mmCIF file of C-alpha atoms in Angstrom:
data_model
loop_
_atom_site.group_PDB
_atom_site.id
_atom_site.type_symbol
_atom_site.label_atom_id
_atom_site.label_comp_id
_atom_site.label_asym_id
_atom_site.label_seq_id
_atom_site.Cartn_x
_atom_site.Cartn_y
_atom_site.Cartn_z
ATOM 1 C CA ASN A 73 23.499 36.476 -14.682
ATOM 2 C CA ALA A 74 25.277 36.833 -18.023
ATOM 3 C CA GLN A 75 23.304 36.364 -21.218
ATOM 4 C CA ALA A 76 24.325 35.606 -24.796
ATOM 5 C CA GLY A 77 25.807 38.729 -26.352
ATOM 6 C CA ASP A 78 27.036 40.262 -23.062
ATOM 7 C CA VAL A 79 30.650 41.314 -22.630
ATOM 8 C CA VAL A 80 32.447 39.780 -19.632
ATOM 9 C CA GLU A 81 35.928 40.230 -18.221
ATOM 10 C CA ILE A 82 38.118 37.238 -17.403
ATOM 11 C CA PHE A 83 40.940 37.993 -14.983
ATOM 12 C CA ILE A 84 44.258 36.244 -15.551
ATOM 13 C CA GLY A 85 46.086 37.431 -12.477
ATOM 14 C CA PRO A 86 45.615 41.233 -12.264
ATOM 15 C CA LEU A 87 44.904 41.644 -16.000
ATOM 16 C CA PRO A 88 41.284 41.632 -17.255
ATOM 17 C CA VAL A 89 40.545 40.256 -20.721
ATOM 18 C CA ARG A 90 37.221 41.119 -22.362
ATOM 19 C CA TYR A 91 35.171 38.454 -24.173
ATOM 20 C CA ARG A 92 31.694 38.374 -25.644
ATOM 21 C CA VAL A 93 29.386 35.571 -24.471
ATOM 22 C CA LYS A 94 28.238 33.391 -27.358
ATOM 23 C CA ALA A 95 25.947 31.023 -25.432
ATOM 24 C CA ILE A 96 25.094 29.777 -21.937
ATOM 25 C CA VAL A 97 25.309 26.046 -21.209
ATOM 26 C CA GLU A 98 24.281 24.130 -18.095
ATOM 27 C CA GLU A 99 26.874 22.437 -15.875
ATOM 28 C CA ALA A 100 29.710 22.318 -18.407
ATOM 29 C CA GLY A 101 32.294 19.729 -17.376
ATOM 30 C CA PRO A 102 32.636 17.633 -14.204
ATOM 31 C CA MET A 103 32.908 20.706 -11.944
ATOM 32 C CA GLY A 104 30.188 22.715 -13.689
ATOM 33 C CA ALA A 105 27.660 21.918 -10.958
ATOM 34 C CA LEU A 106 29.847 23.608 -8.316
ATOM 35 C CA LEU A 107 32.083 26.120 -10.076
ATOM 36 C CA PRO A 108 31.706 28.592 -12.946
ATOM 37 C CA VAL A 109 33.215 27.198 -16.149
ATOM 38 C CA VAL A 110 34.238 29.184 -19.236
ATOM 39 C CA MET A 111 34.483 27.350 -22.568
ATOM 40 C CA LEU A 112 36.869 28.758 -25.193
ATOM 41 C CA PRO A 113 38.445 27.506 -28.429
ATOM 42 C CA LEU A 114 41.622 25.575 -27.634
ATOM 43 C CA ASP A 115 44.010 27.989 -29.350
ATOM 44 C CA GLU A 116 42.365 30.980 -27.653
ATOM 45 C CA ALA A 117 42.577 29.321 -24.216
ATOM 46 C CA GLN A 118 46.255 28.472 -24.780
ATOM 47 C CA LYS A 119 47.030 32.109 -25.599
ATOM 48 C CA LEU A 120 44.982 33.349 -22.648
ATOM 49 C CA LEU A 121 46.779 31.068 -20.162
ATOM 50 C CA PHE A 122 50.229 31.476 -21.781
ATOM 51 C CA MET A 123 50.339 27.741 -22.597
ATOM 52 C CA GLY A 124 50.982 27.775 -26.316
ATOM 53 C CA GLY A 125 50.848 24.279 -27.785
ATOM 54 C CA LYS A 126 50.195 22.680 -24.379
ATOM 55 C CA VAL A 127 47.224 20.769 -22.961
ATOM 56 C CA ASN A 128 46.966 20.014 -19.235
ATOM 57 C CA ASN A 129 43.621 18.143 -19.182
ATOM 58 C CA VAL A 130 41.543 16.180 -21.687
ATOM 59 C CA LEU A 131 37.880 15.389 -20.941
ATOM 60 C CA VAL A 132 36.468 12.222 -22.533
ATOM 61 C CA SER A 133 32.731 11.908 -23.187
ATOM 62 C CA ASN A 134 31.272 8.431 -23.668
ATOM 63 C CA LEU A 135 28.743 7.483 -26.327
ATOM 64 C CA GLY A 136 25.120 7.896 -25.296
ATOM 65 C CA ASP A 137 23.199 10.437 -23.271
ATOM 66 C CA ASP A 138 23.802 11.580 -19.709
ATOM 67 C CA GLN A 139 22.645 8.213 -18.303
ATOM 68 C CA SER A 140 23.382 5.524 -20.910
ATOM 69 C CA GLY A 141 26.981 6.698 -21.259
ATOM 70 C CA LEU A 142 27.731 5.614 -17.697
ATOM 71 C CA VAL A 143 27.769 1.928 -18.664
ATOM 72 C CA HIS A 144 30.936 2.500 -20.716
ATOM 73 C CA THR A 145 32.890 4.250 -17.954
ATOM 74 C CA ASP A 146 34.723 1.185 -16.613
ATOM 75 C CA ALA A 147 35.787 -0.030 -20.066
ATOM 76 C CA VAL A 148 36.872 3.445 -21.162
ATOM 77 C CA SER A 149 38.799 4.024 -17.925
ATOM 78 C CA GLN A 150 40.606 0.699 -18.319
ATOM 79 C CA ARG A 151 41.505 1.535 -21.932
ATOM 80 C CA LEU A 152 42.756 4.991 -20.941
ATOM 81 C CA ARG A 153 44.890 3.506 -18.158
ATOM 82 C CA VAL A 154 46.569 1.276 -20.749
ATOM 83 C CA LEU A 155 47.049 4.144 -23.209
ATOM 84 C CA ALA A 156 48.555 6.283 -20.451
ATOM 85 C CA MET A 157 51.551 3.959 -20.111
ATOM 86 C CA ASP A 158 54.849 4.507 -21.909
ATOM 87 C CA PRO A 159 55.623 1.373 -24.019
ATOM 88 C CA ALA A 160 59.340 1.615 -23.221
ATOM 89 C CA ALA A 161 58.581 1.860 -19.494
ATOM 90 C CA VAL A 162 56.313 -1.192 -19.763
ATOM 91 C CA GLU A 163 59.166 -3.149 -21.333
ATOM 92 C CA ARG A 164 61.466 -2.155 -18.461
ATOM 93 C CA VAL A 165 58.938 -3.242 -15.826
ATOM 94 C CA VAL A 166 58.354 -6.572 -17.563
ATOM 95 C CA ALA A 167 62.103 -7.173 -17.856
ATOM 96 C CA ILE A 168 62.517 -6.600 -14.113
ATOM 97 C CA LEU A 169 59.587 -8.898 -13.271
ATOM 98 C CA ARG A 170 61.119 -11.648 -15.421
ATOM 99 C CA ARG A 171 64.360 -11.688 -13.462
ATOM 100 C CA PRO A 172 64.727 -15.131 -11.806
ATOM 101 C CA ALA A 173 65.006 -13.738 -8.274
ATOM 102 C CA VAL A 174 62.000 -11.470 -8.778
ATOM 103 C CA ARG A 175 59.903 -14.256 -10.350
ATOM 104 C CA THR A 176 60.606 -16.534 -7.400
ATOM 105 C CA VAL A 177 59.300 -13.960 -4.930
ATOM 106 C CA LEU A 178 56.392 -13.001 -7.201
ATOM 107 C CA ASP A 179 55.194 -16.593 -7.640
ATOM 108 C CA ARG A 180 55.402 -17.253 -3.899
ATOM 109 C CA ARG A 181 53.534 -14.079 -2.961
ATOM 110 C CA ALA A 182 50.903 -14.711 -5.652
ATOM 111 C CA GLY A 183 50.084 -18.082 -4.124
ATOM 112 C CA GLN A 184 49.924 -16.529 -0.655
ATOM 113 C CA ALA A 185 47.575 -13.778 -1.852
ATOM 114 C CA ILE A 186 45.182 -16.288 -3.408
ATOM 115 C CA ALA A 187 45.245 -18.460 -0.276
ATOM 116 C CA ARG A 188 44.636 -15.409 1.922
ATOM 117 C CA VAL A 189 41.496 -14.506 -0.015
ATOM 118 C CA ALA A 190 40.286 -18.108 0.220
ATOM 119 C CA ASP A 191 40.851 -18.112 3.995
ATOM 120 C CA SER A 192 38.966 -14.829 4.410
ATOM 121 C CA VAL A 193 35.658 -16.509 3.496
ATOM 122 C CA GLN A 194 35.977 -19.081 6.298
ATOM 123 C CA GLY A 195 35.834 -16.619 9.185
ATOM 124 C CA PRO A 196 32.814 -14.285 9.076
ATOM 125 C CA PRO A 197 29.458 -15.202 7.502
ATOM 126 C CA PRO A 198 29.501 -15.386 3.684
ATOM 127 C CA LEU A 199 27.461 -12.193 3.253
ATOM 128 C CA ILE A 200 29.770 -10.123 5.470
ATOM 129 C CA ALA A 201 32.865 -11.731 3.959
ATOM 130 C CA GLY A 202 31.626 -10.874 0.470
ATOM 131 C CA LEU A 203 31.019 -7.255 1.430
ATOM 132 C CA ILE A 204 34.503 -7.009 2.931
ATOM 133 C CA ARG A 205 36.134 -8.542 -0.141
ATOM 134 C CA ASN A 206 34.227 -6.292 -2.519
ATOM 135 C CA ALA A 207 34.994 -3.163 -0.506
ATOM 136 C CA ALA A 208 38.696 -3.984 -0.337
ATOM 137 C CA GLY A 209 38.868 -5.307 -3.914
ATOM 138 C CA LEU A 210 40.335 -8.605 -2.709
ATOM 139 C CA ASP A 211 38.572 -10.781 -5.277
ATOM 140 C CA ALA A 212 39.695 -8.604 -8.184
ATOM 141 C CA LEU A 213 43.254 -8.420 -6.869
ATOM 142 C CA ALA A 214 43.415 -12.191 -6.367
ATOM 143 C CA ALA A 215 42.265 -12.798 -9.953
ATOM 144 C CA GLN A 216 44.795 -10.295 -11.295
ATOM 145 C CA VAL A 217 47.648 -11.701 -9.228
ATOM 146 C CA GLU A 218 46.743 -15.230 -10.327
ATOM 147 C CA THR A 219 46.882 -14.170 -13.995
ATOM 148 C CA LEU A 220 50.133 -12.195 -13.728
ATOM 149 C CA PRO A 221 52.650 -15.121 -13.667
ATOM 150 C CA ALA A 222 51.035 -16.770 -16.700
ATOM 151 C CA GLU A 223 51.209 -13.520 -18.668
ATOM 152 C CA LEU A 224 54.861 -13.052 -17.708
ATOM 153 C CA ASP A 225 55.626 -16.522 -19.100
ATOM 154 C CA LYS A 226 54.555 -15.422 -22.575
ATOM 155 C CA PRO A 227 57.437 -14.280 -24.812
ATOM 156 C CA ASP A 228 55.861 -10.940 -25.742
ATOM 157 C CA VAL A 229 54.123 -8.244 -23.718
ATOM 158 C CA SER A 230 50.454 -9.106 -24.209
ATOM 159 C CA ASP A 231 47.527 -6.715 -23.980
ATOM 160 C CA GLU A 232 46.389 -8.587 -20.864
ATOM 161 C CA LEU A 233 49.749 -7.936 -19.205
ATOM 162 C CA ARG A 234 49.545 -4.246 -20.087
ATOM 163 C CA GLY A 235 46.063 -4.172 -18.590
ATOM 164 C CA LEU A 236 47.325 -5.759 -15.370
ATOM 165 C CA LEU A 237 50.195 -3.277 -15.063
ATOM 166 C CA ALA A 238 47.723 -0.430 -15.608
ATOM 167 C CA GLU A 239 45.835 -1.355 -12.417
ATOM 168 C CA ASN A 240 46.887 0.665 -9.379
ATOM 169 C CA ASN A 241 46.197 -2.199 -6.950
ATOM 170 C CA VAL A 242 48.525 -4.483 -8.947
ATOM 171 C CA ARG A 243 51.237 -1.812 -8.874
ATOM 172 C CA ASP A 244 50.818 -1.414 -5.117
ATOM 173 C CA TRP A 245 51.040 -5.183 -4.698
ATOM 174 C CA LEU A 246 54.239 -5.322 -6.784
ATOM 175 C CA THR A 247 55.750 -2.479 -4.766
ATOM 176 C CA GLY A 248 55.100 -4.450 -1.571
ATOM 177 C CA LEU A 249 57.072 -7.515 -2.676
ATOM 178 C CA ASP A 250 60.007 -8.339 -0.386
ATOM 179 C CA LEU A 251 62.661 -8.145 -3.113
ATOM 180 C CA ALA A 252 66.385 -7.639 -2.920
ATOM 181 C CA PRO A 253 67.312 -3.960 -2.438
ATOM 182 C CA GLN A 254 68.556 -3.460 -6.004
ATOM 183 C CA ASP A 255 65.561 -5.235 -7.560
ATOM 184 C CA ALA A 256 63.149 -3.300 -5.345
ATOM 185 C CA THR A 257 64.782 0.013 -6.309
ATOM 186 C CA ASP A 258 64.704 -0.799 -10.022
ATOM 187 C CA LEU A 259 61.080 -1.951 -9.891
ATOM 188 C CA ASP A 260 59.919 1.079 -7.914
ATOM 189 C CA ARG A 261 61.659 3.477 -10.315
ATOM 190 C CA ALA A 262 60.245 1.701 -13.369
ATOM 191 C CA LEU A 263 56.704 1.696 -11.949
ATOM 192 C CA ARG A 264 56.879 5.431 -11.210
ATOM 193 C CA GLN A 265 57.904 6.065 -14.828
ATOM 194 C CA LEU A 266 55.089 3.997 -16.350
ATOM 195 C CA ASN A 267 52.497 6.716 -16.936
ATOM 196 C CA GLU A 268 52.919 9.451 -19.513
ATOM 197 C CA PHE A 269 49.771 11.160 -18.196
ATOM 198 C CA ASP A 270 47.495 10.680 -15.185
ATOM 199 C CA LEU A 271 43.893 9.509 -15.327
ATOM 200 C CA LEU A 272 41.750 11.651 -13.003
ATOM 201 C CA GLU A 273 39.077 9.071 -12.249
ATOM 202 C CA PRO A 274 37.644 10.981 -9.222
ATOM 203 C CA LEU A 275 36.389 13.624 -11.702
ATOM 204 C CA SER A 276 34.577 11.106 -13.910
ATOM 205 C CA LYS A 277 30.818 11.360 -14.189
ATOM 206 C CA SER A 278 30.433 7.810 -12.921
ATOM 207 C CA THR A 279 32.329 8.677 -9.730
ATOM 208 C CA ILE A 280 30.291 11.842 -9.206
ATOM 209 C CA VAL A 281 27.007 9.977 -9.752
ATOM 210 C CA SER A 282 28.090 7.229 -7.336
ATOM 211 C CA ALA A 283 29.035 9.829 -4.716
ATOM 212 C CA ALA A 284 25.683 11.565 -5.218
ATOM 213 C CA LYS A 285 23.842 8.262 -4.739
ATOM 214 C CA VAL A 286 25.776 7.554 -1.543
ATOM 215 C CA GLY A 287 25.041 11.054 -0.264
ATOM 216 C CA GLY A 288 21.363 10.699 -1.119
ATOM 217 C CA THR A 289 21.206 7.348 0.653
ATOM 218 C CA ILE A 290 22.823 8.847 3.755
ATOM 219 C CA PHE A 291 20.406 11.790 3.839
ATOM 220 C CA THR A 292 17.428 9.508 3.264
ATOM 221 C CA SER A 293 18.565 7.156 6.030
ATOM 222 C CA VAL A 294 19.087 10.026 8.479
ATOM 223 C CA PHE A 295 15.659 11.539 7.834
ATOM 224 C CA SER A 296 14.013 8.112 7.913
ATOM 225 C CA LEU A 297 15.649 7.466 11.283
ATOM 226 C CA PHE A 298 14.395 10.805 12.602
ATOM 227 C CA GLY A 299 10.909 9.986 11.335
ATOM 228 C CA LEU A 300 10.982 6.541 12.955
ATOM 229 C CA LEU A 301 12.072 8.011 16.285
ATOM 230 C CA SER A 302 9.307 10.614 16.047
ATOM 231 C CA ILE A 303 6.698 7.915 15.399
ATOM 232 C CA VAL A 304 7.914 5.846 18.360
ATOM 233 C CA ALA A 305 7.867 8.929 20.599
ATOM 234 C CA ALA A 306 4.341 9.796 19.418
ATOM 235 C CA ILE A 307 3.062 6.276 20.137
ATOM 236 C CA LEU A 308 4.574 6.385 23.621
ATOM 237 C CA LEU A 309 3.067 9.829 24.234
ATOM 238 C CA ILE A 310 -0.397 8.682 23.144
ATOM 239 C CA PHE A 311 -0.156 5.662 25.441
ATOM 240 C CA LEU A 312 0.820 7.865 28.391
ATOM 241 C CA ILE A 313 -1.984 10.333 27.651
ATOM 242 C CA PHE A 314 -4.598 7.587 27.694
ATOM 243 C CA VAL A 315 -3.167 6.138 30.900
ATOM 244 C CA MET A 316 -3.348 9.571 32.552
ATOM 245 C CA LEU A 317 -6.903 10.135 31.295
ATOM 246 C CA ALA A 318 -8.003 6.777 32.654
ATOM 247 C CA ALA A 319 -6.331 7.485 36.007
ATOM 248 C CA GLU A 320 -7.891 10.958 36.340
ATOM 249 C CA ARG A 321 -11.364 9.746 35.355
ATOM 250 C CA ARG A 322 -11.368 6.649 37.501
ATOM 251 C CA SER A 323 -14.292 7.861 39.622
ATOM 252 C CA GLU A 324 -16.261 8.882 36.529
ATOM 253 C CA ILE A 325 -15.693 5.460 35.003
ATOM 254 C CA GLY A 326 -16.802 3.811 38.242
ATOM 255 C CA VAL A 327 -20.047 5.801 38.323
ATOM 256 C CA ALA A 328 -20.696 5.002 34.657
ATOM 257 C CA ARG A 329 -20.146 1.317 35.309
ATOM 258 C CA ALA A 330 -22.423 1.509 38.361
ATOM 259 C CA ILE A 331 -25.351 2.873 36.368
ATOM 260 C CA GLY A 332 -25.063 0.079 33.832
ATOM 261 C CA MET A 333 -22.517 1.185 31.193
ATOM 262 C CA GLN A 334 -20.690 -1.794 29.780
ATOM 263 C CA ARG A 335 -16.931 -2.069 29.423
ATOM 264 C CA SER A 336 -17.179 -1.928 25.622
ATOM 265 C CA HIS A 337 -18.994 1.410 25.885
ATOM 266 C CA VAL A 338 -16.207 2.825 28.050
ATOM 267 C CA ILE A 339 -13.628 1.647 25.527
ATOM 268 C CA GLN A 340 -15.621 3.223 22.680
ATOM 269 C CA MET A 341 -15.746 6.502 24.590
ATOM 270 C CA PHE A 342 -11.966 6.542 24.983
ATOM 271 C CA VAL A 343 -11.472 5.550 21.334
ATOM 272 C CA ALA A 344 -13.713 8.419 20.200
ATOM 273 C CA GLU A 345 -11.765 10.871 22.330
ATOM 274 C CA GLY A 346 -8.501 9.443 20.985
ATOM 275 C CA VAL A 347 -9.660 9.873 17.383
ATOM 276 C CA ILE A 348 -10.497 13.518 18.056
ATOM 277 C CA TYR A 349 -7.103 14.091 19.679
ATOM 278 C CA ASP A 350 -5.327 12.313 16.810
ATOM 279 C CA LEU A 351 -7.097 14.298 14.089
ATOM 280 C CA ALA A 352 -6.356 17.589 15.808
ATOM 281 C CA ALA A 353 -2.728 16.611 16.414
ATOM 282 C CA ALA A 354 -2.354 15.405 12.800
ATOM 283 C CA ALA A 355 -3.631 18.721 11.434
ATOM 284 C CA VAL A 356 -1.209 20.690 13.592
ATOM 285 C CA GLY A 357 1.623 18.228 12.901
ATOM 286 C CA ILE A 358 1.207 18.442 9.123
ATOM 287 C CA VAL A 359 1.419 22.228 9.178
ATOM 288 C CA LEU A 360 4.422 22.237 11.520
ATOM 289 C CA GLY A 361 6.096 19.395 9.580
ATOM 290 C CA LEU A 362 5.800 21.270 6.292
ATOM 291 C CA ALA A 363 7.204 24.402 7.910
ATOM 292 C CA VAL A 364 10.142 22.516 9.456
ATOM 293 C CA SER A 365 10.822 20.672 6.176
ATOM 294 C CA TYR A 366 10.834 23.956 4.254
ATOM 295 C CA ALA A 367 13.247 25.466 6.783
ATOM 296 C CA MET A 368 15.555 22.411 6.661
ATOM 297 C CA ILE A 369 15.611 22.411 2.847
ATOM 298 C CA GLY A 370 16.462 26.103 2.834
ATOM 299 C CA PHE A 371 19.217 25.597 5.411
ATOM 300 C CA ILE A 372 20.783 22.623 3.612
ATOM 301 C CA GLY A 373 20.515 24.369 0.231
ATOM 302 C CA GLY A 374 22.193 27.470 1.642
ATOM 303 C CA LEU A 375 24.910 25.320 3.195
ATOM 304 C CA PHE A 376 25.672 23.650 -0.145
ATOM 305 C CA ASN A 377 25.678 27.024 -1.899
ATOM 306 C CA ASN A 378 28.143 28.403 0.652
ATOM 307 C CA VAL A 379 30.443 25.400 0.224
ATOM 308 C CA ALA A 380 30.287 25.720 -3.556
ATOM 309 C CA GLY A 381 31.011 29.439 -3.290
ATOM 310 C CA GLN A 382 34.037 28.837 -1.075
ATOM 311 C CA LEU A 383 35.341 26.222 -3.522
ATOM 312 C CA GLY A 384 34.906 28.705 -6.338
ATOM 313 C CA VAL A 385 36.794 31.418 -4.453
ATOM 314 C CA GLN A 386 39.646 29.051 -3.586
ATOM 315 C CA THR A 387 39.859 27.856 -7.198
ATOM 316 C CA SER A 388 39.902 31.403 -8.563
ATOM 317 C CA ILE A 389 42.637 32.354 -6.091
#
């Protein structure tokens, strides 16, 4: 509820520090939608947190607005992964991978990985196989593994080789090579020393938007399923009601037929009654549906607010 010009207290441990609010912004930073965020000048924040001359996180904003900037996320993330690596550590990893014993194992496993991806398309139908490969990243890994030996053959460390070593799936694949104990130890140690800083991709706007789309799809599918089941149940109920009406009014229908009423007239009579029942039920159902929808929205909104509040309390603690 703070407004521009108000004085607020920020607690660093048990000590309150008073600041004057300059402006209010909406959803500042990746966690701004869930948690309260305070924006300060860098030097003031470093003094407040007793981190003089230190920075623990850097947020990168792409060119464009809140939607058009998303198209640059993959390229920017790839570039940041390359910049995060220590050049000396990259040289050590490349030197280990160029050892004759390591290259022999690497070339053999690269061929096996490519063949394994090719065999995976021969089992299930192509559509299912494609979904499995995309979900597991098999196609991308196969292309990267296929390129790796050729890049290692070059005399220098190329930008393409740095890009390959920046990929986590390539690092995991290299760690899984069945190397000699000493080579495996050296490679594992060199890979763990590659990054000078970590790239927190789960906090990127693209990841958050993708998660929101998945969540929205799940909610939409659940409510659509409930609606479909309700429609099927209503159709079955209407059918049973008409069957019961026809059974209870069998004698009345027989008398009507005896005095000359045609079958089409009997059907029209039942249709007219059904229309009246349907209109009355629709009016009641619309009112009840709106009431239930309002209650569900309030419940789900309160649930999200409670979760966000608990996250905020845990973060502040």
